Short mmCIF file of C-alpha atoms in Angstrom, two decimals:
data_model
loop_
_atom_site.label_atom_id
_atom_site.label_comp_id
_atom_site.label_asym_id
_atom_site.label_seq_id
_atom_site.Cartn_x
_atom_site.Cartn_y
_atom_site.Cartn_z
CA MET A 1 7.06 -13.19 -16.88
CA VAL A 2 10.55 -12.64 -15.55
CA PRO A 3 10.84 -10.69 -12.29
CA MET A 4 12.99 -7.58 -12.31
CA THR A 5 15.17 -8.81 -9.47
CA PRO A 6 18.51 -7.11 -8.83
CA THR A 7 21.47 -9.46 -8.81
CA PRO A 8 22.43 -10.06 -5.17
CA SER A 9 25.90 -8.87 -4.22
CA PRO A 10 28.11 -11.09 -2.11
CA ALA A 11 27.82 -10.62 1.61
CA GLY A 12 30.54 -8.29 2.78
CA ALA A 13 32.21 -7.40 6.01
CA PRO A 14 30.26 -5.50 8.68
CA GLY A 15 29.35 -2.05 7.42
CA GLU A 16 29.39 -3.08 3.77
CA PRO A 17 26.22 -3.40 1.70
CA GLN A 18 24.34 -6.62 2.32
CA PRO A 19 22.95 -8.83 -0.45
CA ALA A 20 19.96 -7.40 -2.26
CA PRO A 21 16.62 -8.93 -1.28
CA SER A 22 15.30 -11.68 -3.53
CA TYR A 23 12.25 -11.04 -5.66
CA ALA A 24 10.16 -13.29 -3.41
CA SER A 25 11.35 -11.39 -0.35
CA ARG A 26 10.38 -8.06 -1.89
CA VAL A 27 6.92 -9.34 -2.83
CA LEU A 28 6.27 -10.56 0.70
CA GLY A 29 7.89 -7.42 2.08
CA VAL A 30 5.42 -5.18 0.24
CA LEU A 31 2.36 -7.14 1.37
CA ALA A 32 3.49 -7.88 4.92
CA GLY A 33 5.11 -4.49 5.47
CA GLY A 34 1.91 -2.82 4.40
CA ALA A 35 -0.21 -5.15 6.54
CA ALA A 36 1.93 -4.48 9.61
CA GLY A 37 1.67 -0.71 9.20
CA ASP A 38 -2.04 -1.02 8.48
CA ALA A 39 -2.76 -3.19 11.52
CA LEU A 40 -0.86 -0.93 13.92
CA GLY A 41 -2.26 2.24 12.38
CA TYR A 42 -5.80 0.88 12.44
CA THR A 43 -5.70 0.76 16.24
CA VAL A 44 -5.55 4.58 16.29
CA GLU A 45 -7.04 5.53 12.91
CA PHE A 46 -9.78 7.69 14.38
CA SER A 47 -7.76 9.08 17.30
CA SER A 48 -6.11 12.50 17.46
CA LEU A 49 -2.43 12.77 18.30
CA ASP A 50 -3.38 14.02 21.76
CA GLU A 51 -5.59 10.98 22.27
CA ILE A 52 -2.85 8.64 21.04
CA ARG A 53 -0.40 10.18 23.51
CA ALA A 54 -2.89 10.00 26.34
CA ARG A 55 -3.28 6.29 25.65
CA PHE A 56 0.32 5.30 24.88
CA GLY A 57 2.50 7.99 26.45
CA ASP A 58 4.27 11.10 25.19
CA ALA A 59 6.07 9.16 22.43
CA GLY A 60 2.78 7.83 21.10
CA LEU A 61 2.41 4.35 19.65
CA ALA A 62 6.02 3.32 19.09
CA HIS A 63 5.99 -0.46 19.54
CA ARG A 64 3.52 -3.26 18.99
CA LEU A 65 3.81 -4.44 22.61
CA GLN A 66 2.19 -1.20 23.75
CA VAL A 67 -1.07 -2.58 22.35
CA PRO A 68 -2.73 -4.79 24.99
CA GLU A 69 -3.98 -7.35 22.46
CA VAL A 70 -0.47 -8.00 21.18
CA ARG A 71 1.11 -7.88 24.62
CA ASP A 72 -1.33 -10.58 25.72
CA GLY A 73 -0.38 -12.80 22.79
CA GLY A 74 -3.22 -11.82 20.49
CA THR A 75 -3.30 -10.34 17.01
CA LEU A 76 -4.32 -7.09 15.35
CA PRO A 77 -6.63 -7.09 12.32
CA VAL A 78 -5.81 -5.30 9.10
CA SER A 79 -8.21 -2.70 7.74
CA ASP A 80 -9.87 -2.18 4.39
CA ASP A 81 -6.50 -0.94 3.07
CA THR A 82 -4.95 -4.40 3.10
CA GLN A 83 -8.22 -6.05 2.15
CA MET A 84 -8.51 -4.00 -1.03
CA THR A 85 -4.79 -4.33 -1.81
CA LEU A 86 -5.17 -8.11 -1.76
CA PHE A 87 -8.18 -8.00 -4.08
CA VAL A 88 -6.42 -5.68 -6.53
CA LEU A 89 -3.42 -8.01 -6.39
CA ASP A 90 -5.67 -10.97 -7.09
CA GLY A 91 -7.26 -9.23 -10.07
CA LEU A 92 -3.83 -8.67 -11.57
CA LEU A 93 -2.87 -12.23 -10.65
CA GLU A 94 -5.84 -13.56 -12.60
CA TRP A 95 -4.72 -11.55 -15.64
CA ILE A 96 -1.18 -12.91 -15.30
CA GLU A 97 -2.44 -16.47 -14.93
CA TRP A 98 -4.47 -16.10 -18.13
CA ALA A 99 -1.38 -14.74 -19.89
CA ASN A 100 0.74 -17.63 -18.60
CA GLU A 101 -1.79 -20.01 -20.17
CA GLY A 102 -1.56 -18.18 -23.50
CA SER A 103 -4.96 -16.47 -23.21
CA MET A 104 -5.81 -12.80 -23.55
CA ALA A 105 -7.53 -10.90 -20.77
CA ASP A 106 -8.15 -7.26 -19.93
CA PRO A 107 -6.20 -6.44 -16.74
CA ALA A 108 -8.42 -3.47 -15.88
CA ALA A 109 -11.54 -5.62 -16.16
CA CYS A 110 -9.91 -8.32 -14.04
CA VAL A 111 -9.23 -5.75 -11.32
CA TRP A 112 -12.80 -4.41 -11.52
CA LEU A 113 -14.26 -7.90 -11.15
CA SER A 114 -11.94 -8.59 -8.24
CA CYS A 115 -12.95 -5.33 -6.56
CA LEU A 116 -16.59 -6.34 -7.01
CA ARG A 117 -15.74 -9.50 -5.10
CA TRP A 118 -14.34 -7.28 -2.34
CA LEU A 119 -17.57 -5.26 -2.39
CA ARG A 120 -19.55 -8.46 -1.88
CA THR A 121 -17.50 -9.20 1.26
CA GLN A 122 -18.65 -5.83 2.61
CA GLU A 123 -22.25 -5.66 1.38
CA GLY A 124 -23.20 -9.32 1.08
CA THR A 125 -24.44 -8.96 -2.49
CA LEU A 126 -23.38 -7.54 -5.84
CA PRO A 127 -25.00 -4.50 -7.50
CA ALA A 128 -27.77 -5.26 -9.96
CA GLY A 129 -26.61 -5.53 -13.53
CA VAL A 130 -22.91 -6.22 -12.97
CA PRO A 131 -21.33 -9.42 -14.29
CA GLU A 132 -20.83 -12.30 -11.89
CA PRO A 133 -17.10 -12.43 -11.07
CA PRO A 134 -15.52 -15.87 -11.30
CA ALA A 135 -14.80 -17.40 -7.90
CA ARG A 136 -11.21 -17.15 -6.76
CA TRP A 137 -9.13 -18.42 -3.85
CA LEU A 138 -9.60 -15.23 -1.80
CA ASP A 139 -13.34 -15.84 -1.66
CA GLY A 140 -12.83 -18.83 0.60
CA HIS A 141 -11.38 -16.77 3.45
CA PRO A 142 -14.10 -15.75 5.94
CA GLU A 143 -11.74 -13.31 7.69
CA LEU A 144 -12.15 -11.00 4.69
CA ARG A 145 -15.92 -10.84 5.07
CA VAL A 146 -15.78 -8.21 7.78
CA ARG A 147 -16.03 -4.43 7.63
CA ARG A 148 -12.93 -2.54 8.63
CA ALA A 149 -13.99 1.08 8.03
CA PRO A 150 -14.21 0.97 4.21
CA GLY A 151 -14.23 4.33 2.44
CA ASN A 152 -17.59 5.65 1.31
CA ALA A 153 -16.33 6.39 -2.21
CA CYS A 154 -14.94 2.86 -2.54
CA LEU A 155 -18.35 1.43 -1.65
CA SER A 156 -20.45 3.82 -3.74
CA GLY A 157 -18.14 3.69 -6.76
CA LEU A 158 -18.20 -0.08 -6.94
CA SER A 159 -21.95 -0.17 -6.27
CA GLN A 160 -22.71 1.32 -9.68
CA PRO A 161 -23.80 -1.03 -12.49
CA ASP A 162 -21.03 -0.03 -14.87
CA MET A 163 -17.23 0.05 -14.72
CA GLY A 164 -15.70 3.46 -14.08
CA LEU A 165 -13.51 4.63 -16.96
CA PRO A 166 -10.92 7.41 -17.29
CA GLU A 167 -13.27 9.36 -19.52
CA LYS A 168 -16.24 8.61 -17.23
CA PRO A 169 -14.96 8.07 -13.68
CA HIS A 170 -17.14 7.24 -10.73
CA ASN A 171 -17.39 9.90 -8.00
CA PRO A 172 -15.80 12.61 -10.18
CA GLY A 173 -14.99 14.95 -7.29
CA SER A 174 -13.61 12.36 -4.88
CA LYS A 175 -9.90 12.17 -4.10
CA GLY A 176 -9.87 10.12 -0.91
CA CYS A 177 -6.84 7.96 -0.19
CA GLY A 178 -8.81 4.82 -1.12
CA THR A 179 -7.02 4.79 -4.48
CA VAL A 180 -3.40 5.17 -3.44
CA MET A 181 -3.71 2.76 -0.51
CA ARG A 182 -4.55 -0.12 -2.88
CA SER A 183 -2.17 0.73 -5.73
CA ALA A 184 1.06 -1.07 -4.73
CA PRO A 185 0.24 -4.18 -6.85
CA TYR A 186 0.55 -2.16 -10.07
CA GLY A 187 4.21 -1.63 -9.25
CA MET A 188 4.72 -5.28 -8.40
CA VAL A 189 4.13 -6.67 -11.91
CA PRO A 190 7.62 -7.67 -13.14
CA GLY A 191 8.86 -5.87 -16.23
CA LEU A 192 5.76 -3.71 -16.60
CA GLU A 193 6.59 -0.52 -18.51
CA ASP A 194 5.93 2.79 -16.81
CA GLU A 195 3.13 3.64 -19.23
CA LEU A 196 1.27 0.48 -18.26
CA VAL A 197 1.84 0.99 -14.54
CA VAL A 198 0.32 4.45 -14.89
CA SER A 199 -2.51 3.26 -17.13
CA LEU A 200 -3.52 0.39 -14.86
CA ALA A 201 -3.31 2.56 -11.75
CA ARG A 202 -5.55 5.15 -13.40
CA GLN A 203 -8.07 2.58 -14.57
CA GLY A 204 -8.12 1.08 -11.10
CA ALA A 205 -8.57 4.46 -9.40
CA VAL A 206 -11.51 5.66 -11.51
CA LEU A 207 -13.55 2.65 -10.44
CA THR A 208 -14.23 4.64 -7.28
CA HIS A 209 -12.61 8.09 -7.39
CA GLY A 210 -12.58 10.62 -10.23
CA HIS A 211 -10.50 13.57 -9.01
CA PRO A 212 -7.11 13.87 -10.79
CA ALA A 213 -5.21 13.67 -7.48
CA ALA A 214 -6.78 10.28 -6.79
CA TRP A 215 -5.33 8.60 -9.85
CA THR A 216 -2.05 10.53 -10.08
CA SER A 217 -1.23 9.67 -6.47
CA ALA A 218 -2.01 6.02 -7.15
CA ALA A 219 0.11 6.02 -10.30
CA ALA A 220 3.03 7.82 -8.63
CA PHE A 221 2.98 5.33 -5.78
CA GLY A 222 2.86 2.41 -8.20
CA LEU A 223 5.89 3.83 -10.01
CA MET A 224 7.78 4.14 -6.72
CA VAL A 225 7.04 0.54 -5.82
CA SER A 226 8.16 -0.57 -9.29
CA ARG A 227 11.46 1.28 -8.93
CA LEU A 228 12.11 -0.07 -5.44
CA MET A 229 11.28 -3.63 -6.53
CA ALA A 230 13.89 -3.20 -9.27
CA GLY A 231 16.58 -2.23 -6.77
CA GLN A 232 16.54 1.58 -6.77
CA GLY A 233 16.90 3.56 -3.56
CA PHE A 234 14.18 5.68 -2.00
CA GLY A 235 15.46 9.02 -3.26
CA ALA A 236 15.74 7.85 -6.86
CA ALA A 237 12.33 6.17 -6.79
CA VAL A 238 10.62 9.29 -5.50
CA ALA A 239 12.53 11.50 -7.96
CA ASP A 240 11.36 9.36 -10.87
CA ALA A 241 7.75 9.63 -9.69
CA LEU A 242 8.11 13.41 -9.43
CA ASP A 243 9.60 13.55 -12.93
CA TRP A 244 6.58 11.67 -14.26
CA LEU A 245 4.17 13.98 -12.44
CA GLN A 246 5.71 16.93 -14.27
CA THR A 247 4.41 15.41 -17.52
CA VAL A 248 0.77 15.33 -16.33
CA PRO A 249 -1.15 18.48 -17.34
CA ASP A 250 -3.54 18.29 -14.38
CA ASP A 251 -2.21 16.19 -11.53
CA GLY A 252 -4.62 17.58 -8.96
CA GLY A 253 -1.84 18.89 -6.72
CA THR A 254 -0.01 15.60 -6.27
CA ALA A 255 3.35 16.95 -7.49
CA ASP A 256 3.15 19.90 -5.10
CA ALA A 257 2.32 17.68 -2.13
CA LEU A 258 5.06 15.18 -2.94
CA GLY A 259 7.62 17.88 -3.67
CA THR A 260 6.85 19.53 -0.34
CA ALA A 261 7.37 16.22 1.45
CA VAL A 262 10.77 15.72 -0.19
CA ALA A 263 11.91 19.27 0.57
CA MET A 264 10.79 19.08 4.18
CA ALA A 265 12.51 15.72 4.67
CA GLN A 266 15.74 17.17 3.30
CA ASP A 267 15.46 20.20 5.58
CA ALA A 268 14.85 18.00 8.62
CA GLN A 269 17.84 15.83 7.82
CA GLY A 270 19.97 18.92 7.33
CA ALA A 271 18.96 20.14 10.78
CA GLY A 272 20.57 17.02 12.25
CA THR A 273 17.66 15.82 14.41
CA LEU A 274 15.09 13.14 13.77
CA PRO A 275 11.55 14.62 13.84
CA THR A 276 9.15 13.19 16.38
CA VAL A 277 6.00 14.12 14.44
CA LEU A 278 4.99 14.66 10.84
CA PRO A 279 4.84 18.28 9.65
CA ALA A 280 1.31 19.63 9.87
CA GLU A 281 1.77 21.19 6.43
CA LEU A 282 1.56 17.73 4.85
CA GLY A 283 -2.04 17.29 5.97
CA GLU A 284 -3.80 14.41 7.69
CA GLY A 285 -3.80 11.76 4.98
CA TRP A 286 -7.52 11.44 4.36
CA VAL A 287 -7.03 12.44 0.72
CA ALA A 288 -4.75 10.71 -1.75
CA GLU A 289 -1.98 13.24 -2.27
CA GLU A 290 -1.66 13.89 1.47
CA ALA A 291 -1.43 10.19 2.34
CA LEU A 292 1.24 9.74 -0.34
CA ALA A 293 3.24 12.76 0.83
CA MET A 294 3.09 11.78 4.50
CA ALA A 295 4.24 8.22 3.83
CA VAL A 296 7.10 9.39 1.61
CA TYR A 297 8.22 11.95 4.18
CA ALA A 298 8.22 9.32 6.94
CA VAL A 299 10.36 6.97 4.84
CA LEU A 300 12.80 9.61 3.58
CA VAL A 301 13.40 11.50 6.80
CA THR A 302 14.18 8.31 8.75
CA SER A 303 16.53 6.89 6.12
CA ALA A 304 19.72 8.56 7.38
CA GLY A 305 21.11 11.08 9.81
CA PRO A 306 21.40 11.39 13.60
CA GLY A 307 18.87 9.24 15.40
CA ALA A 308 17.79 7.52 12.20
CA GLY A 309 18.74 3.97 11.36
CA THR A 310 19.42 2.59 7.92
CA GLU A 311 19.33 -1.01 9.18
CA PRO A 312 16.06 -2.24 7.63
CA SER A 313 14.14 -3.19 10.77
CA THR A 314 15.27 -0.01 12.53
CA HIS A 315 14.27 2.10 9.54
CA PHE A 316 10.92 0.32 9.37
CA ARG A 317 10.18 0.95 13.05
CA SER A 318 11.23 4.63 12.87
CA ALA A 319 9.24 5.36 9.71
CA LEU A 320 6.10 3.64 10.98
CA HIS A 321 6.32 5.56 14.23
CA LEU A 322 6.06 8.82 12.29
CA ALA A 323 3.44 7.50 9.88
CA ILE A 324 1.16 6.33 12.70
CA ASN A 325 1.30 9.16 15.23
CA HIS A 326 -0.71 12.07 13.86
CA ASP A 327 -4.25 13.43 13.78
CA GLY A 328 -5.28 11.74 10.54
CA ASP A 329 -5.59 8.48 8.64
CA SER A 330 -2.95 6.49 10.49
CA ASP A 331 -3.60 3.09 8.93
CA SER A 332 -3.33 4.36 5.35
CA THR A 333 -0.18 6.42 5.88
CA ALA A 334 1.51 3.61 7.83
CA SER A 335 0.44 0.99 5.29
CA LEU A 336 1.92 3.04 2.42
CA ALA A 337 5.17 3.57 4.31
CA GLY A 338 5.35 -0.14 5.13
CA GLN A 339 4.84 -1.08 1.49
CA LEU A 340 7.63 1.23 0.31
CA LEU A 341 10.02 -0.15 2.91
CA GLY A 342 9.05 -3.73 2.09
CA ALA A 343 9.66 -3.16 -1.62
CA ARG A 344 13.14 -1.82 -0.85
CA TYR A 345 14.29 -4.19 1.88
CA GLY A 346 12.07 -7.24 1.51
CA THR A 347 11.28 -9.17 4.68
CA ALA A 348 14.42 -7.74 6.33
CA VAL A 349 12.09 -5.01 7.63
CA PHE A 350 11.13 -7.53 10.30
CA PRO A 351 13.50 -8.83 12.99
CA GLY A 352 14.80 -12.20 11.82
CA ALA A 353 13.11 -11.54 8.44
CA GLU A 354 10.02 -13.30 9.76
CA VAL A 355 6.55 -11.90 9.15
CA PRO A 356 5.21 -11.15 12.64
CA ARG A 357 2.51 -13.39 14.03
CA TRP A 358 0.61 -10.50 15.58
CA ILE A 359 -0.76 -9.57 12.14
CA GLY A 360 -4.23 -11.07 12.22
CA GLU A 361 -4.31 -11.96 8.52
CA ARG A 362 -0.69 -13.14 8.42
CA ASP A 363 -1.44 -16.51 6.80
CA LEU A 364 -3.53 -14.84 4.10
CA VAL A 365 -0.72 -12.41 3.31
CA LEU A 366 1.78 -15.27 3.10
CA GLU A 367 -0.46 -17.21 0.71
CA ALA A 368 -1.04 -14.17 -1.49
CA ALA A 369 2.71 -13.58 -1.75
CA GLU A 370 3.36 -17.24 -2.56
CA ARG A 371 0.73 -17.30 -5.30
CA TRP A 372 1.99 -14.05 -6.83
CA THR A 373 5.63 -15.16 -6.79
CA ALA A 374 4.80 -18.53 -8.31
CA ALA A 375 2.89 -16.92 -11.20
CA THR A 376 5.44 -14.19 -11.92
CA SER A 377 8.73 -16.03 -11.54
#
């Protein structure tokens, strides 16, 4: 497989566009950017905005050094968001490795088996009647065998003896953000056509969630990641996802939520001031379309204008600040924002382009990125 990597432009004078990130940098940027947002957001996931401000000051959680563990030289763990993203990634990686060897495999089944392996890290055993997943490299990492507030629908959906299918999804009424928060890997497969990104995201979503918004949000996010990995800007990537949503007869409200986020970001930029909080109209992020809309708003509104920085690490910090400080699901919204920024800028989202050592699962993220890049380059 050949990665869809934009051709880097020569480095220019100050103020001119810098070289495009390499494919490897974008891969690591998605995984590490998401992990960083996840780890910071997880510290306040179940806190209200008032509680966050009482703990960290009127500006809320704006910098990692505000967290005592990091300030004292420690690390912050990632949540179930990054855990599940890594297992979905590994399921797709297994499919790609089979293809590289000239063998056929079903990517949706590979993802299901990999998600069952994640379930075993949470429950200790597999559901009766499911096939035994083949052991993979992720299974040897004990740091994954801990519970970090996994979603109920993710656990119950994977605990059933059969594989959820689009025509027979598990948890038909569920639209929690547990689908969109693990869907970035579908957009990371080089050269994958839009129809396959959407199909794989849907098949991955219905393993645990059956509401239309659950899979359309996952698919729209996967399409955004795919566009950003290929070198598009944020506005174009989001516009393409919205165009696709217009073709879905029942998207569960995802297009409305995303369209509202785009319009509100444009209005805020037109007002000439950088917002300090997310608009309440976007929700709290516990459900898929809200988490998607909140992350997109945070990325778009901080991309330009007074008080907003387009330098990657400045943009990353500003967007995560918005995505973390609210009444809802801070780790999911910040993880999604971090993944979008990482797909666009690569590891330049971090000062010195170095993945920060305060991410508890940093080494695991680095290894996952290395394995993915090696198999897809």
